[in-house]
């Protein structure tokens, strides 16, 4: 038996993170003989040898998904901990020694906020030399520099982190980081901190503007700022603190411009800059410092160019083969004064470099050479790109350039593979969509002049992200931003977080406040997220209630609706809002948020509040039923999304009727969807909830517009913002709002995990302590193999279609977990099995053929769901696709006269044979 993944507040060995309240300990036990944990014990000590114990929980019923342990925490102190687990087979395992270290907590800063003159464009380098009289046994750097900082001690980077101190609502909180710098110190030391503009000082968001000479950012007063403390601890326990003050000096580096959207400029021909003394800033210029919650943004994959293109326009363009978020390195050696220019783009047009869809973002880099050899690498910006155009470099070779993916340090959690290469590519695209948009903030896109924390995009993607990676700590930081922005707006959640001046709010977007903590609870089973976010969740629902008043204003308020859906009856610009009545969607999400608050209150033991919000939920629900449904359960909103919401949120009294109507709408659209940001994430799941997995598969397998594989066929390497971001002939459809790296439609990933791999969480026993395993076989996919490192341990599932009526399934349930295995289309006695930890293999016979096997008693629907069979059917009766879709629920026999021209049933036999054969060819 082994213990791995020991975490405090879901972070491995955190140093200087914000620790509000009681720290929560989590771990995973594996390789056990036993099936269950019988008891566990956490020890916390002051030393790595675990001798000076300050807390012993004793053996008891500790939960590996989240055990809060109360200790008296001192500031700037490292604590060591282990967990011991015992199993029902008599095993005992002790974890390695983990640690967590507190930041400054409430301690006052000795360092002061310092600044410099703003008269030159050259970015400042603050520095200080110091000697340490004795050898320091430990040294820490506590630091925050704005907009962005890059710190070195004795010429060595203090961290591999990038874009520190990260992106927050700087009026509300500014994160400082803590680094262990013990190994960097010598007798004589020099600390140097270079500052860039970043989110705080550069133009960012919709409200800031920038011209050559003037920065007018949304936050801040346009000044570079730094605060830092180097704390040296000597053998005798004494401390020395070197804090920022007016003894620090300021010189200048060769970077003359930087910001997030536009890139960076560096001129190495500039003369040595004059130096000045740093200035202590006034009280009014200091900022609300808090320990960090951002997890490190790091450099990850190195992408070597697949080609160096010489385009018809005479450009030299590196193709990295993958769209992504990050930076690059370029080797150069050019004569002094040579100007080098790098621009990036996501796609080519007419085989030439293209970047019009980045809107006003310049996304470039300028460099003036000093004649020496250099490897250029941007320091204070990032890009979203696949292609890089380089000008001014002679003799470029394919080895001169490489891309560097940059994103928050999320641990991969899921491996998923299937028998259809295009679906594997789709899963890759979803992963790259996540990586590219997890740069400290969950963004809409990484390339154009936006890159902001749009709350709906974030909300809908959480389940998919939670299968792909352990994203708890990443989202925890976002929820802190959300909660602080909300406080500033009296309960309202801005559509963008951090808000950067966006003051509007609306349904689905704002419901991020309730949905995200709930998803995190469901995926991780750690109740602390509900405790931490409860006030925020409740305030959001209270805000809607107040806004709504007696006149149901919430239903009438403007909102983005089923954003970018294809079913709007309106012309022009308004089309982007989709055809599903916005008031209906608003109210459905209002209801769902009230329900989440009620359920969370119940879990937290706040029974009165739970009751109050259950009542609210009921009332909103009644209103929706009265307004948008007939008494027998027919949904009056005649769109796919209307019906998807009815099924997903359990609104209809007649689910059968509703799913049939949804299928009709899909048939009418040629087995394709027309849904947007609201409907798409829930579409396949809504079908599967009614056993209509085959239809969901059909929609997924569709290779034409609109569809996921349409994008793949056009060479997509990430998920697009619009279903038609690119036209079938490869032209970019529009430039106003058209990103090739928007993860919202990547939410199909959730269904690919839940239904194709068949690994789903169970809300009643969250964190995958219990899972529902329902892998749904599909002959077009052939096989699926998946492994998911859930919060509770590793689940594995795989299935393979042996022939049209036989499937082989393997599943593994981790230690201390249980699962319900459901085998779709299996004979009755085998359909459902309750499993404990272990590995199981079953080959079973299907009651219904996966392909072929159609008879005159098959419904037209069933035949139409198999593309090959459908093609055959349409050959026999070409006009059939035009018939009203409701007829498709009838059998072939019921439509005899259509197929047989008045003859009897026997003429159908060869037709059915033909249809059945088609699928195997
Ligand atoms: C963003 C979206 C966002 C939307 C709001 C866009 O500009 O890129 O993804 O949710 O605005 O409607």
GROMACS .gro file of N, CA and C in nm, residues 109-215:
model
  321
  109UNK      N    1   0.467   4.466   0.696
  109UNK     CA    2   0.582   4.467   0.603
  109UNK      C    3   0.685   4.568   0.650
  110UNK      N    4   0.810   4.524   0.651
  110UNK     CA    5   0.917   4.618   0.678
  110UNK      C    6   0.954   4.690   0.547
  111UNK      N    7   0.948   4.615   0.438
  111UNK     CA    8   0.971   4.675   0.307
  111UNK      C    9   0.861   4.776   0.276
  112UNK      N   10   0.897   4.878   0.198
  112UNK     CA   11   0.798   4.981   0.162
  112UNK      C   12   0.773   4.973   0.011
  113UNK      N   13   0.657   5.018  -0.031
  113UNK     CA   14   0.633   5.030  -0.176
  113UNK      C   15   0.726   5.138  -0.230
  114UNK      N   16   0.803   5.102  -0.331
  114UNK     CA   17   0.893   5.202  -0.390
  114UNK      C   18   0.863   5.218  -0.539
  115UNK      N   19   0.899   5.333  -0.591
  115UNK     CA   20   0.875   5.361  -0.733
  115UNK      C   21   0.994   5.431  -0.794
  116UNK      N   22   0.977   5.481  -0.913
  116UNK     CA   23   1.087   5.546  -0.984
  116UNK      C   24   1.030   5.653  -1.075
  117UNK      N   25   1.117   5.727  -1.139
  117UNK     CA   26   1.065   5.829  -1.230
  117UNK      C   27   1.002   5.760  -1.350
  118UNK      N   28   0.902   5.823  -1.406
  118UNK     CA   29   0.831   5.761  -1.519
  118UNK      C   30   0.869   5.832  -1.649
  119UNK      N   31   0.981   5.905  -1.645
  119UNK     CA   32   1.011   5.989  -1.760
  119UNK      C   33   1.065   5.915  -1.882
  120UNK      N   34   1.121   5.799  -1.859
  120UNK     CA   35   1.172   5.724  -1.974
  120UNK      C   36   1.082   5.604  -2.002
  121UNK      N   37   1.083   5.558  -2.129
  121UNK     CA   38   1.005   5.438  -2.162
  121UNK      C   39   1.076   5.311  -2.117
  122UNK      N   40   1.206   5.325  -2.089
  122UNK     CA   41   1.282   5.205  -2.054
  122UNK      C   42   1.232   5.148  -1.921
  123UNK      N   43   1.210   5.018  -1.920
  123UNK     CA   44   1.153   4.956  -1.800
  123UNK      C   45   1.255   4.957  -1.685
  124UNK      N   46   1.208   4.982  -1.564
  124UNK     CA   47   1.300   4.996  -1.451
  124UNK      C   48   1.355   4.863  -1.399
  125UNK      N   49   1.478   4.872  -1.349
  125UNK     CA   50   1.539   4.758  -1.278
  125UNK      C   51   1.574   4.810  -1.139
  126UNK      N   52   1.505   4.764  -1.039
  126UNK     CA   53   1.534   4.804  -0.901
  126UNK      C   54   1.640   4.709  -0.847
  127UNK      N   55   1.740   4.764  -0.781
  127UNK     CA   56   1.840   4.672  -0.727
  127UNK      C   57   1.896   4.720  -0.593
  128UNK      N   58   1.956   4.625  -0.528
  128UNK     CA   59   2.014   4.654  -0.396
  128UNK      C   60   2.125   4.553  -0.371
  129UNK      N   61   2.239   4.601  -0.325
  129UNK     CA   62   2.347   4.508  -0.289
  129UNK      C   63   2.348   4.495  -0.137
  130UNK      N   64   2.373   4.378  -0.090
  130UNK     CA   65   2.381   4.360   0.056
  130UNK      C   66   2.477   4.247   0.090
  131UNK      N   67   2.535   4.259   0.207
  131UNK     CA   68   2.626   4.153   0.253
  131UNK      C   69   2.561   4.085   0.371
  132UNK      N   70   2.578   3.954   0.380
  132UNK     CA   71   2.525   3.894   0.502
  132UNK      C   72   2.644   3.861   0.591
  133UNK      N   73   2.635   3.915   0.713
  133UNK     CA   74   2.746   3.907   0.807
  133UNK      C   75   2.778   3.762   0.843
  134UNK      N   76   2.670   3.682   0.856
  134UNK     CA   77   2.690   3.541   0.893
  134UNK      C   78   2.625   3.455   0.784
  135UNK      N   79   2.650   3.326   0.789
  135UNK     CA   80   2.588   3.240   0.688
  135UNK      C   81   2.441   3.218   0.725
  136UNK      N   82   2.355   3.249   0.630
  136UNK     CA   83   2.211   3.231   0.656
  136UNK      C   84   2.174   3.084   0.637
  137UNK      N   85   2.104   3.028   0.735
  137UNK     CA   86   2.061   2.888   0.719
  137UNK      C   87   1.937   2.880   0.632
  138UNK      N   88   1.866   2.992   0.628
  138UNK     CA   89   1.753   2.995   0.537
  138UNK      C   90   1.725   3.139   0.497
  139UNK      N   91   1.674   3.154   0.374
  139UNK     CA   92   1.643   3.288   0.326
  139UNK      C   93   1.517   3.284   0.242
  140UNK      N   94   1.434   3.381   0.260
  140UNK     CA   95   1.309   3.390   0.184
  140UNK      C   96   1.300   3.526   0.119
  141UNK      N   97   1.237   3.527   0.003
  141UNK     CA   98   1.205   3.654  -0.061
  141UNK      C   99   1.053   3.665  -0.067
  142UNK      N  100   1.000   3.774  -0.009
  142UNK     CA  101   0.857   3.806  -0.018
  142UNK      C  102   0.848   3.925  -0.113
  143UNK      N  103   0.771   3.913  -0.217
  143UNK     CA  104   0.782   4.016  -0.320
  143UNK      C  105   0.655   4.036  -0.402
  144UNK      N  106   0.632   4.160  -0.439
  144UNK     CA  107   0.529   4.192  -0.538
  144UNK      C  108   0.578   4.312  -0.618
  145UNK      N  109   0.580   4.301  -0.749
  145UNK     CA  110   0.620   4.413  -0.834
  145UNK      C  111   0.515   4.431  -0.941
  146UNK      N  112   0.477   4.556  -0.965
  146UNK     CA  113   0.367   4.582  -1.060
  146UNK      C  114   0.413   4.670  -1.173
  147UNK      N  115   0.356   4.649  -1.290
  147UNK     CA  116   0.272   4.544  -1.344
  147UNK      C  117   0.320   4.402  -1.326
  148UNK      N  118   0.436   4.362  -1.384
  148UNK     CA  119   0.487   4.228  -1.369
  148UNK      C  120   0.631   4.239  -1.320
  149UNK      N  121   0.680   4.134  -1.255
  149UNK     CA  122   0.819   4.143  -1.212
  149UNK      C  123   0.898   4.019  -1.250
  150UNK      N  124   1.028   4.040  -1.266
  150UNK     CA  125   1.122   3.931  -1.289
  150UNK      C  126   1.238   3.956  -1.192
  151UNK      N  127   1.260   3.864  -1.097
  151UNK     CA  128   1.359   3.890  -0.993
  151UNK      C  129   1.478   3.795  -1.004
  152UNK      N  130   1.597   3.851  -0.980
  152UNK     CA  131   1.719   3.769  -0.978
  152UNK      C  132   1.802   3.802  -0.855
  153UNK      N  133   1.869   3.702  -0.802
  153UNK     CA  134   1.967   3.726  -0.696
  153UNK      C  135   2.100   3.672  -0.746
  154UNK      N  136   2.201   3.757  -0.742
  154UNK     CA  137   2.334   3.721  -0.792
  154UNK      C  138   2.328   3.663  -0.933
  155UNK      N  139   2.245   3.724  -1.017
  155UNK     CA  140   2.236   3.685  -1.158
  155UNK      C  141   2.157   3.558  -1.184
  156UNK      N  142   2.099   3.501  -1.079
  156UNK     CA  143   2.018   3.379  -1.101
  156UNK      C  144   1.871   3.408  -1.072
  157UNK      N  145   1.784   3.355  -1.161
  157UNK     CA  146   1.639   3.374  -1.143
  157UNK      C  147   1.595   3.320  -1.007
  158UNK      N  148   1.506   3.390  -0.938
  158UNK     CA  149   1.459   3.336  -0.810
  158UNK      C  150   1.349   3.232  -0.833
  159UNK      N  151   1.295   3.230  -0.953
  159UNK     CA  152   1.186   3.137  -0.981
  159UNK      C  153   1.174   3.111  -1.130
  160UNK      N  154   1.112   2.999  -1.164
  160UNK     CA  155   1.079   2.970  -1.305
  160UNK      C  156   0.942   3.027  -1.338
  161UNK      N  157   0.875   3.086  -1.241
  161UNK     CA  158   0.739   3.136  -1.266
  161UNK      C  159   0.742   3.251  -1.366
  162UNK      N  160   0.632   3.266  -1.437
  162UNK     CA  161   0.622   3.363  -1.546
  162UNK      C  162   0.497   3.447  -1.524
  163UNK      N  163   0.507   3.575  -1.551
  163UNK     CA  164   0.394   3.669  -1.540
  163UNK      C  165   0.352   3.696  -1.395
  164UNK      N  166   0.443   3.682  -1.301
  164UNK     CA  167   0.416   3.717  -1.162
  164UNK      C  168   0.403   3.869  -1.151
  165UNK      N  169   0.324   3.923  -1.062
  165UNK     CA  170   0.248   3.859  -0.954
  165UNK      C  171   0.107   3.821  -0.995
  166UNK      N  172   0.087   3.804  -1.127
  166UNK     CA  173  -0.039   3.752  -1.180
  166UNK      C  174  -0.151   3.856  -1.185
  167UNK      N  175  -0.267   3.806  -1.229
  167UNK     CA  176  -0.376   3.896  -1.266
  167UNK      C  177  -0.489   3.890  -1.163
  168UNK      N  178  -0.513   4.001  -1.096
  168UNK     CA  179  -0.623   4.006  -0.999
  168UNK      C  180  -0.698   4.137  -1.018
  169UNK      N  181  -0.808   4.155  -0.946
  169UNK     CA  182  -0.870   4.287  -0.941
  169UNK      C  183  -0.782   4.367  -0.845
  170UNK      N  184  -0.688   4.442  -0.901
  170UNK     CA  185  -0.581   4.501  -0.820
  170UNK      C  186  -0.633   4.602  -0.717
  171UNK      N  187  -0.756   4.651  -0.737
  171UNK     CA  188  -0.813   4.740  -0.635
  171UNK      C  189  -0.850   4.661  -0.509
  172UNK      N  190  -0.876   4.533  -0.529
  172UNK     CA  191  -0.923   4.450  -0.418
  172UNK      C  192  -0.810   4.372  -0.351
  173UNK      N  193  -0.723   4.318  -0.433
  173UNK     CA  194  -0.610   4.243  -0.376
  173UNK      C  195  -0.498   4.230  -0.477
  174UNK      N  196  -0.378   4.230  -0.423
  174UNK     CA  197  -0.259   4.214  -0.504
  174UNK      C  198  -0.179   4.102  -0.439
  175UNK      N  199  -0.142   4.002  -0.517
  175UNK     CA  200  -0.075   3.886  -0.459
  175UNK      C  201   0.075   3.910  -0.444
  176UNK      N  202   0.128   3.873  -0.329
  176UNK     CA  203   0.275   3.867  -0.320
  176UNK      C  204   0.315   3.720  -0.320
  177UNK      N  205   0.435   3.694  -0.369
  177UNK     CA  206   0.485   3.556  -0.372
  177UNK      C  207   0.598   3.540  -0.271
  178UNK      N  208   0.617   3.416  -0.231
  178UNK     CA  209   0.725   3.381  -0.138
  178UNK      C  210   0.817   3.282  -0.206
  179UNK      N  211   0.947   3.309  -0.205
  179UNK     CA  212   1.042   3.214  -0.266
  179UNK      C  213   1.150   3.176  -0.165
  180UNK      N  214   1.186   3.050  -0.167
  180UNK     CA  215   1.299   3.003  -0.089
  180UNK      C  216   1.425   3.036  -0.169
  181UNK      N  217   1.504   3.132  -0.121
  181UNK     CA  218   1.622   3.175  -0.198
  181UNK      C  219   1.753   3.139  -0.125
  182UNK      N  220   1.743   3.047  -0.030
  182UNK     CA  221   1.859   3.010   0.051
  182UNK      C  222   1.980   2.977  -0.036
  183UNK      N  223   1.958   2.897  -0.140
  183UNK     CA  224   2.071   2.849  -0.221
  183UNK      C  225   2.130   2.956  -0.313
  184UNK      N  226   2.064   3.067  -0.327
  184UNK     CA  227   2.114   3.170  -0.420
  184UNK      C  228   2.210   3.266  -0.351
  185UNK      N  229   2.213   3.262  -0.219
  185UNK     CA  230   2.289   3.364  -0.146
  185UNK      C  231   2.437   3.331  -0.136
  186UNK      N  232   2.516   3.439  -0.142
  186UNK     CA  233   2.660   3.428  -0.120
  186UNK      C  234   2.694   3.529  -0.011
  187UNK      N  235   2.822   3.555   0.005
  187UNK     CA  236   2.858   3.654   0.108
  187UNK      C  237   2.814   3.794   0.067
  188UNK      N  238   2.848   3.826  -0.062
  188UNK     CA  239   2.807   3.955  -0.115
  188UNK      C  240   2.694   3.930  -0.214
  189UNK      N  241   2.588   4.003  -0.199
  189UNK     CA  242   2.470   3.972  -0.280
  189UNK      C  243   2.415   4.095  -0.350
  190UNK      N  244   2.347   4.067  -0.461
  190UNK     CA  245   2.278   4.175  -0.531
  190UNK      C  246   2.143   4.121  -0.576
  191UNK      N  247   2.039   4.188  -0.536
  191UNK     CA  248   1.905   4.151  -0.583
  191UNK      C  249   1.863   4.254  -0.687
  192UNK      N  250   1.806   4.203  -0.797
  192UNK     CA  251   1.764   4.290  -0.908
  192UNK      C  252   1.624   4.253  -0.949
  193UNK      N  253   1.539   4.351  -0.960
  193UNK     CA  254   1.401   4.321  -1.001
  193UNK      C  255   1.363   4.410  -1.119
  194UNK      N  256   1.334   4.346  -1.232
  194UNK     CA  257   1.293   4.420  -1.352
  194UNK      C  258   1.140   4.419  -1.359
  195UNK      N  259   1.082   4.533  -1.392
  195UNK     CA  260   0.936   4.539  -1.398
  195UNK      C  261   0.886   4.558  -1.540
  196UNK      N  262   0.771   4.496  -1.569
  196UNK     CA  263   0.703   4.514  -1.698
  196UNK      C  264   0.563   4.566  -1.672
  197UNK      N  265   0.490   4.596  -1.778
  197UNK     CA  266   0.359   4.662  -1.759
  197UNK      C  267   0.246   4.564  -1.725
  198UNK      N  268   0.234   4.456  -1.802
  198UNK     CA  269   0.135   4.352  -1.772
  198UNK      C  270  -0.008   4.401  -1.768
  199UNK      N  271  -0.088   4.331  -1.692
  199UNK     CA  272  -0.231   4.360  -1.681
  199UNK      C  273  -0.257   4.490  -1.604
  200UNK      N  274  -0.164   4.522  -1.514
  200UNK     CA  275  -0.187   4.635  -1.422
  200UNK      C  276  -0.154   4.769  -1.485
  201UNK      N  277  -0.046   4.770  -1.562
  201UNK     CA  278   0.000   4.898  -1.617
  201UNK      C  279  -0.024   4.914  -1.766
  202UNK      N  280  -0.037   4.804  -1.835
  202UNK     CA  281  -0.055   4.813  -1.980
  202UNK      C  282  -0.202   4.826  -2.013
  203UNK      N  283  -0.230   4.844  -2.141
  203UNK     CA  284  -0.373   4.847  -2.176
  203UNK      C  285  -0.425   4.705  -2.165
  204UNK      N  286  -0.542   4.691  -2.108
  204UNK     CA  287  -0.603   4.559  -2.095
  204UNK      C  288  -0.752   4.578  -2.072
  205UNK      N  289  -0.833   4.492  -2.129
  205UNK     CA  290  -0.977   4.502  -2.111
  205UNK      C  291  -1.035   4.604  -2.207
  206UNK      N  292  -1.160   4.641  -2.181
  206UNK     CA  293  -1.230   4.727  -2.276
  206UNK      C  294  -1.215   4.876  -2.245
  207UNK      N  295  -1.165   4.908  -2.125
  207UNK     CA  296  -1.170   5.048  -2.087
  207UNK      C  297  -1.036   5.121  -2.098
  208UNK      N  298  -0.927   5.046  -2.099
  208UNK     CA  299  -0.798   5.117  -2.100
  208UNK      C  300  -0.757   5.148  -2.243
  209UNK      N  301  -0.682   5.255  -2.258
  209UNK     CA  302  -0.632   5.290  -2.390
  209UNK      C  303  -0.483   5.310  -2.380
  210UNK      N  304  -0.419   5.296  -2.491
  210UNK     CA  305  -0.275   5.317  -2.487
  210UNK      C  306  -0.231   5.386  -2.615
  211UNK      N  307  -0.147   5.485  -2.601
  211UNK     CA  308  -0.087   5.548  -2.718
  211UNK      C  309   0.063   5.536  -2.699
  212UNK      N  310   0.139   5.582  -2.794
  212UNK     CA  311   0.284   5.574  -2.786
  212UNK      C  312   0.336   5.628  -2.653
  213UNK      N  313   0.279   5.741  -2.610
  213UNK     CA  314   0.340   5.808  -2.496
  213UNK      C  315   0.259   5.798  -2.367
  214UNK      N  316   0.143   5.741  -2.374
  214UNK     CA  317   0.059   5.748  -2.254
  214UNK      C  318  -0.008   5.615  -2.225
  215UNK      N  319   0.006   5.570  -2.102
  215UNK     CA  320  -0.065   5.448  -2.061
  215UNK      C  321  -0.182   5.491  -1.975
   0.00000   0.00000   0.00000
